[in-house]
């Protein structure tokens, strides 16, 4: 099994280019089921993306991967289409369920494996199914599969989500793209990745209006012959390296980003005392001295992202006083805490809140985590810890961080995969 070896306490210096967003690419790939001929660029080649591509190939799409150019060419010739997403592909990556909306609305039926729970919580798909039913789908659950059909096609409707969900918003937008008439979605997620999906669908040929948490989709769209799309930058990767910079750097420049999209995260770091210079497509960050404590609650965008909670917690271990972080999105997203405590962090969990006492000296240890963001938080901790840290179970990191060691090594971190 591969591991990362990190020798801590190195001062990082240099620049890091941020990859395209995994969480934007996944729904856009599902949307390619509508498309005839697509060229996607700025694609991050991480494991979740290859799993989604495997699923699209299984469905019957033609795919060409241009690794060096970070591009993918996709074609749906509409012949031999399989409206099935099997368990073996959906179990490793929940976003597989995003093919439900496109398959159902385009081919009038779909059989999609239920993704099941995962390390960070039970993660149901009831809101996805609620939206499909509102659009007229008949849905049954049998042998672990969602069996969905709509003999006469889906029909536009007004749908108010009882709670905010990124995936359910995406699936509903995708289903509404092919539905008859207008769909009005209320109480939607408005993550930048959803905005990127909407941009893509507009290029494909539909009209979509967004106002606050309301999204209107004018359905029954006919896709254009050929389109090109460049995927938005990965704001979670950018936030992760910003925190790495705040922890360790003389000076790190994070480039290929749109700073206004991560202004809340930048503001939080500034409030903690980190010095950040904001340029047009970059930010520069230097290690903070006398970091201040802070209280955070994770929330849907534009609030603080749950996907950066574990990384920020590492910064909190270096701040003066008692910081608090309340995890409001997932019920079981503190798995990094016992591992950080083994490295010397002083953290207590009460209900949904972690109380982090700082500053503490972290010491290297052999650690592992059971999800993507928890794993990267252990890498960050390793960068500031004394001696050597060994991070196990790299398949979590590989699901979502492109060229992690290469990017850190370029900034003079001592990190290697063995
Ligand atoms: C997406 C992101 C993930 C991020 C999360 C929250 C992708 C591929 N993944 O996941 O990285 O952490 O948003 O920002 O984009 N829920 C229900 N019923 C449903 C769906 C969700 O109760 O049908 C609950 C979930 O259990 C969770 C909350 O809603 O408590 C938010 O989940 P959701 O926004 O759907 O997350 P994902 O789309 O799975």
Short mmCIF file of N, CA, C and O and ligand atoms in Angstrom, two decimals, residues 22-24 26-27 48 93-95 97-98 120-130 163-170 189 191 193 235-236 299-301 305-307 327-331 333 372-373 399, ligand 1:
data_model
loop_
_atom_site.label_atom_id
_atom_site.label_comp_id
_atom_site.label_asym_id
_atom_site.label_seq_id
_atom_site.Cartn_x
_atom_site.Cartn_y
_atom_site.Cartn_z
N UNK A 22 -12.96 19.24 -9.53
CA UNK A 22 -13.54 17.88 -9.62
C UNK A 22 -15.05 17.96 -9.49
O UNK A 22 -15.79 17.34 -10.25
N UNK A 23 -15.52 18.75 -8.53
CA UNK A 23 -16.96 18.78 -8.26
C UNK A 23 -17.75 19.53 -9.33
O UNK A 23 -18.98 19.42 -9.37
N UNK A 24 -17.06 20.31 -10.17
CA UNK A 24 -17.75 20.89 -11.32
C UNK A 24 -17.70 19.92 -12.50
O UNK A 24 -18.68 19.78 -13.25
N UNK A 26 -17.69 16.67 -12.51
CA UNK A 26 -18.57 15.49 -12.39
C UNK A 26 -19.98 15.74 -12.94
O UNK A 26 -20.44 14.97 -13.80
N UNK A 27 -20.71 16.79 -12.51
CA UNK A 27 -22.04 17.00 -13.11
C UNK A 27 -21.99 17.39 -14.58
O UNK A 27 -22.89 17.04 -15.35
N UNK A 48 -11.86 10.16 -9.09
CA UNK A 48 -13.31 10.30 -9.24
C UNK A 48 -13.69 10.60 -10.70
O UNK A 48 -14.75 10.18 -11.17
N UNK A 93 -18.04 6.09 -5.87
CA UNK A 93 -18.16 7.53 -6.09
C UNK A 93 -19.63 7.91 -6.19
O UNK A 93 -20.31 7.62 -7.17
N UNK A 94 -20.11 8.59 -5.15
CA UNK A 94 -21.53 8.89 -5.05
C UNK A 94 -22.06 9.71 -6.23
O UNK A 94 -23.23 9.63 -6.58
N UNK A 95 -21.16 10.53 -6.81
CA UNK A 95 -21.62 11.41 -7.89
C UNK A 95 -22.13 10.62 -9.09
O UNK A 95 -22.76 11.18 -9.99
N UNK A 97 -24.62 8.94 -9.15
CA UNK A 97 -26.08 9.09 -9.13
C UNK A 97 -26.54 10.28 -9.99
O UNK A 97 -27.71 10.39 -10.35
N UNK A 98 -25.58 11.14 -10.39
CA UNK A 98 -25.93 12.31 -11.22
C UNK A 98 -26.32 11.93 -12.65
O UNK A 98 -26.83 12.76 -13.38
N UNK A 120 -18.40 9.93 5.81
CA UNK A 120 -18.75 11.21 6.45
C UNK A 120 -20.22 11.30 6.86
O UNK A 120 -20.64 12.30 7.41
N UNK A 121 -20.99 10.27 6.55
CA UNK A 121 -22.39 10.31 6.98
C UNK A 121 -23.25 9.39 6.13
O UNK A 121 -22.74 8.72 5.22
N UNK A 122 -24.55 9.37 6.42
CA UNK A 122 -25.42 8.41 5.74
C UNK A 122 -25.68 8.83 4.28
O UNK A 122 -25.86 8.00 3.41
N UNK A 123 -25.65 10.09 4.00
CA UNK A 123 -25.77 10.65 2.65
C UNK A 123 -26.87 10.02 1.79
O UNK A 123 -26.60 9.36 0.78
N UNK A 124 -28.12 10.24 2.17
CA UNK A 124 -29.23 9.69 1.39
C UNK A 124 -29.40 10.41 0.04
O UNK A 124 -28.75 11.44 -0.20
N UNK A 125 -30.27 9.86 -0.83
CA UNK A 125 -30.56 10.53 -2.10
C UNK A 125 -32.05 10.87 -2.21
O UNK A 125 -32.57 11.05 -3.30
N UNK A 126 -32.72 10.95 -1.06
CA UNK A 126 -34.17 11.21 -1.07
C UNK A 126 -34.52 12.52 -1.79
O UNK A 126 -35.54 12.60 -2.48
N UNK A 127 -33.67 13.54 -1.67
CA UNK A 127 -33.98 14.83 -2.32
C UNK A 127 -33.86 14.73 -3.85
O UNK A 127 -34.60 15.38 -4.58
N UNK A 128 -32.93 13.90 -4.31
CA UNK A 128 -32.80 13.67 -5.76
C UNK A 128 -34.11 13.01 -6.27
O UNK A 128 -34.68 13.43 -7.27
N UNK A 129 -34.57 12.00 -5.51
CA UNK A 129 -35.76 11.25 -5.95
C UNK A 129 -37.01 12.11 -5.83
O UNK A 129 -37.91 12.05 -6.68
N UNK A 130 -37.06 12.94 -4.79
CA UNK A 130 -38.18 13.88 -4.59
C UNK A 130 -38.33 14.76 -5.84
O UNK A 130 -39.43 14.94 -6.37
N UNK A 163 -34.58 20.92 1.99
CA UNK A 163 -33.29 21.40 2.50
C UNK A 163 -32.32 21.49 1.32
O UNK A 163 -32.59 20.95 0.24
N UNK A 164 -31.22 22.20 1.56
CA UNK A 164 -30.31 22.53 0.44
C UNK A 164 -29.36 21.37 0.17
O UNK A 164 -28.70 20.88 1.08
N UNK A 165 -29.30 20.93 -1.10
CA UNK A 165 -28.38 19.85 -1.47
C UNK A 165 -27.74 20.16 -2.82
O UNK A 165 -28.45 20.47 -3.79
N UNK A 166 -26.43 20.05 -2.87
CA UNK A 166 -25.70 20.31 -4.12
C UNK A 166 -26.11 19.27 -5.18
O UNK A 166 -26.55 19.61 -6.27
N UNK A 167 -25.97 17.99 -4.82
CA UNK A 167 -26.24 16.92 -5.79
C UNK A 167 -27.68 16.92 -6.27
O UNK A 167 -27.94 16.74 -7.46
N UNK A 168 -28.63 17.12 -5.34
CA UNK A 168 -30.05 17.09 -5.73
C UNK A 168 -30.36 18.28 -6.64
O UNK A 168 -31.12 18.15 -7.62
N UNK A 169 -29.76 19.45 -6.37
CA UNK A 169 -29.97 20.61 -7.25
C UNK A 169 -29.45 20.28 -8.65
O UNK A 169 -30.12 20.53 -9.66
N UNK A 170 -28.26 19.67 -8.70
CA UNK A 170 -27.66 19.35 -10.01
C UNK A 170 -28.53 18.34 -10.77
O UNK A 170 -28.81 18.51 -11.97
N UNK A 189 -29.05 24.84 -4.05
CA UNK A 189 -27.64 25.14 -3.80
C UNK A 189 -27.18 26.11 -4.88
O UNK A 189 -27.64 26.03 -6.03
N UNK A 191 -23.68 26.75 -5.34
CA UNK A 191 -22.22 26.61 -5.36
C UNK A 191 -21.69 27.04 -6.73
O UNK A 191 -22.38 26.88 -7.74
N UNK A 193 -19.78 25.55 -8.57
CA UNK A 193 -19.77 24.38 -9.47
C UNK A 193 -21.13 24.24 -10.16
O UNK A 193 -21.22 23.79 -11.30
N UNK A 235 -12.03 25.36 -6.11
CA UNK A 235 -11.93 26.31 -4.99
C UNK A 235 -11.51 25.60 -3.70
O UNK A 235 -10.94 26.21 -2.79
N UNK A 236 -11.79 24.30 -3.60
CA UNK A 236 -11.41 23.58 -2.38
C UNK A 236 -9.90 23.30 -2.41
O UNK A 236 -9.21 23.44 -1.40
N UNK A 299 -21.39 25.93 6.15
CA UNK A 299 -22.70 26.23 5.56
C UNK A 299 -22.63 26.06 4.06
O UNK A 299 -21.55 26.09 3.47
N UNK A 300 -23.80 25.95 3.40
CA UNK A 300 -23.77 25.95 1.93
C UNK A 300 -23.17 27.26 1.40
O UNK A 300 -23.19 28.27 2.11
N UNK A 301 -22.66 27.24 0.17
CA UNK A 301 -22.10 28.44 -0.45
C UNK A 301 -23.15 29.55 -0.43
O UNK A 301 -24.31 29.27 -0.67
N UNK A 305 -17.14 26.36 3.47
CA UNK A 305 -17.42 25.00 2.96
C UNK A 305 -17.02 23.89 3.92
O UNK A 305 -15.94 23.93 4.50
N UNK A 306 -17.89 22.91 4.06
CA UNK A 306 -17.56 21.71 4.84
C UNK A 306 -16.31 21.04 4.30
O UNK A 306 -15.55 20.44 5.05
N UNK A 307 -16.07 21.17 3.00
CA UNK A 307 -14.90 20.53 2.39
C UNK A 307 -13.58 21.19 2.79
O UNK A 307 -12.51 20.70 2.41
N UNK A 327 -19.71 21.69 12.52
CA UNK A 327 -19.97 21.03 11.23
C UNK A 327 -21.48 20.87 11.06
O UNK A 327 -22.11 20.07 11.74
N UNK A 328 -21.99 21.66 10.16
CA UNK A 328 -23.44 21.76 10.02
C UNK A 328 -23.99 20.99 8.82
O UNK A 328 -25.19 20.94 8.63
N UNK A 329 -23.11 20.42 7.99
CA UNK A 329 -23.58 19.78 6.75
C UNK A 329 -23.62 18.26 6.89
O UNK A 329 -24.63 17.64 6.58
N UNK A 330 -22.53 17.67 7.34
CA UNK A 330 -22.49 16.20 7.47
C UNK A 330 -22.38 15.80 8.94
O UNK A 330 -21.72 16.48 9.72
N UNK A 331 -23.00 14.66 9.27
CA UNK A 331 -23.08 14.29 10.68
C UNK A 331 -21.83 13.64 11.24
O UNK A 331 -21.65 13.56 12.44
N UNK A 333 -18.22 14.16 10.30
CA UNK A 333 -17.09 14.64 9.51
C UNK A 333 -15.93 15.13 10.39
O UNK A 333 -15.24 16.08 10.05
N UNK A 372 -11.58 12.04 1.84
CA UNK A 372 -10.68 12.88 1.05
C UNK A 372 -10.13 14.09 1.82
O UNK A 372 -8.92 14.31 1.90
N UNK A 373 -11.03 14.89 2.37
CA UNK A 373 -10.58 16.14 3.00
C UNK A 373 -9.88 15.87 4.32
O UNK A 373 -8.96 16.60 4.70
N UNK A 399 -8.54 10.50 -4.96
CA UNK A 399 -9.88 10.73 -5.51
C UNK A 399 -10.06 12.19 -5.91
O UNK A 399 -10.87 12.51 -6.78
C1 LIG B 1 -21.37 17.77 -2.67
C2 LIG B 1 -19.88 17.68 -2.90
C3 LIG B 1 -19.14 17.42 -1.60
C4 LIG B 1 -19.53 18.46 -0.55
C5 LIG B 1 -21.05 18.57 -0.42
C6 LIG B 1 -21.48 19.72 0.48
C7 LIG B 1 -19.72 16.83 -5.16
C8 LIG B 1 -19.39 15.69 -6.05
N1 LIG B 1 -19.62 16.61 -3.85
O1 LIG B 1 -21.78 16.50 -2.17
O2 LIG B 1 -17.73 17.48 -1.85
O3 LIG B 1 -18.98 18.09 0.70
O4 LIG B 1 -21.65 18.80 -1.72
O5 LIG B 1 -20.95 20.92 0.04
O6 LIG B 1 -20.04 17.91 -5.61
N2 LIG B 1 -28.86 15.15 1.77
C9 LIG B 1 -30.08 14.55 2.06
N3 LIG B 1 -30.77 13.98 1.03
C10 LIG B 1 -30.34 14.02 -0.27
C11 LIG B 1 -29.11 14.66 -0.55
C12 LIG B 1 -28.40 15.23 0.49
O7 LIG B 1 -30.49 14.50 3.21
O8 LIG B 1 -31.02 13.49 -1.15
C13 LIG B 1 -28.08 15.77 2.87
C14 LIG B 1 -26.69 15.15 3.01
O9 LIG B 1 -26.72 13.97 3.79
C15 LIG B 1 -25.92 16.28 3.67
C16 LIG B 1 -26.57 17.52 3.07
O10 LIG B 1 -27.83 17.11 2.54
O11 LIG B 1 -26.16 16.27 5.05
C17 LIG B 1 -25.77 18.16 1.96
O12 LIG B 1 -25.39 17.18 1.01
P1 LIG B 1 -25.23 17.53 -0.53
O13 LIG B 1 -25.16 19.02 -0.68
O14 LIG B 1 -26.24 16.79 -1.31
O15 LIG B 1 -23.79 16.92 -0.85
P2 LIG B 1 -23.34 16.14 -2.14
O16 LIG B 1 -24.01 16.69 -3.34
O17 LIG B 1 -23.42 14.67 -1.89
#
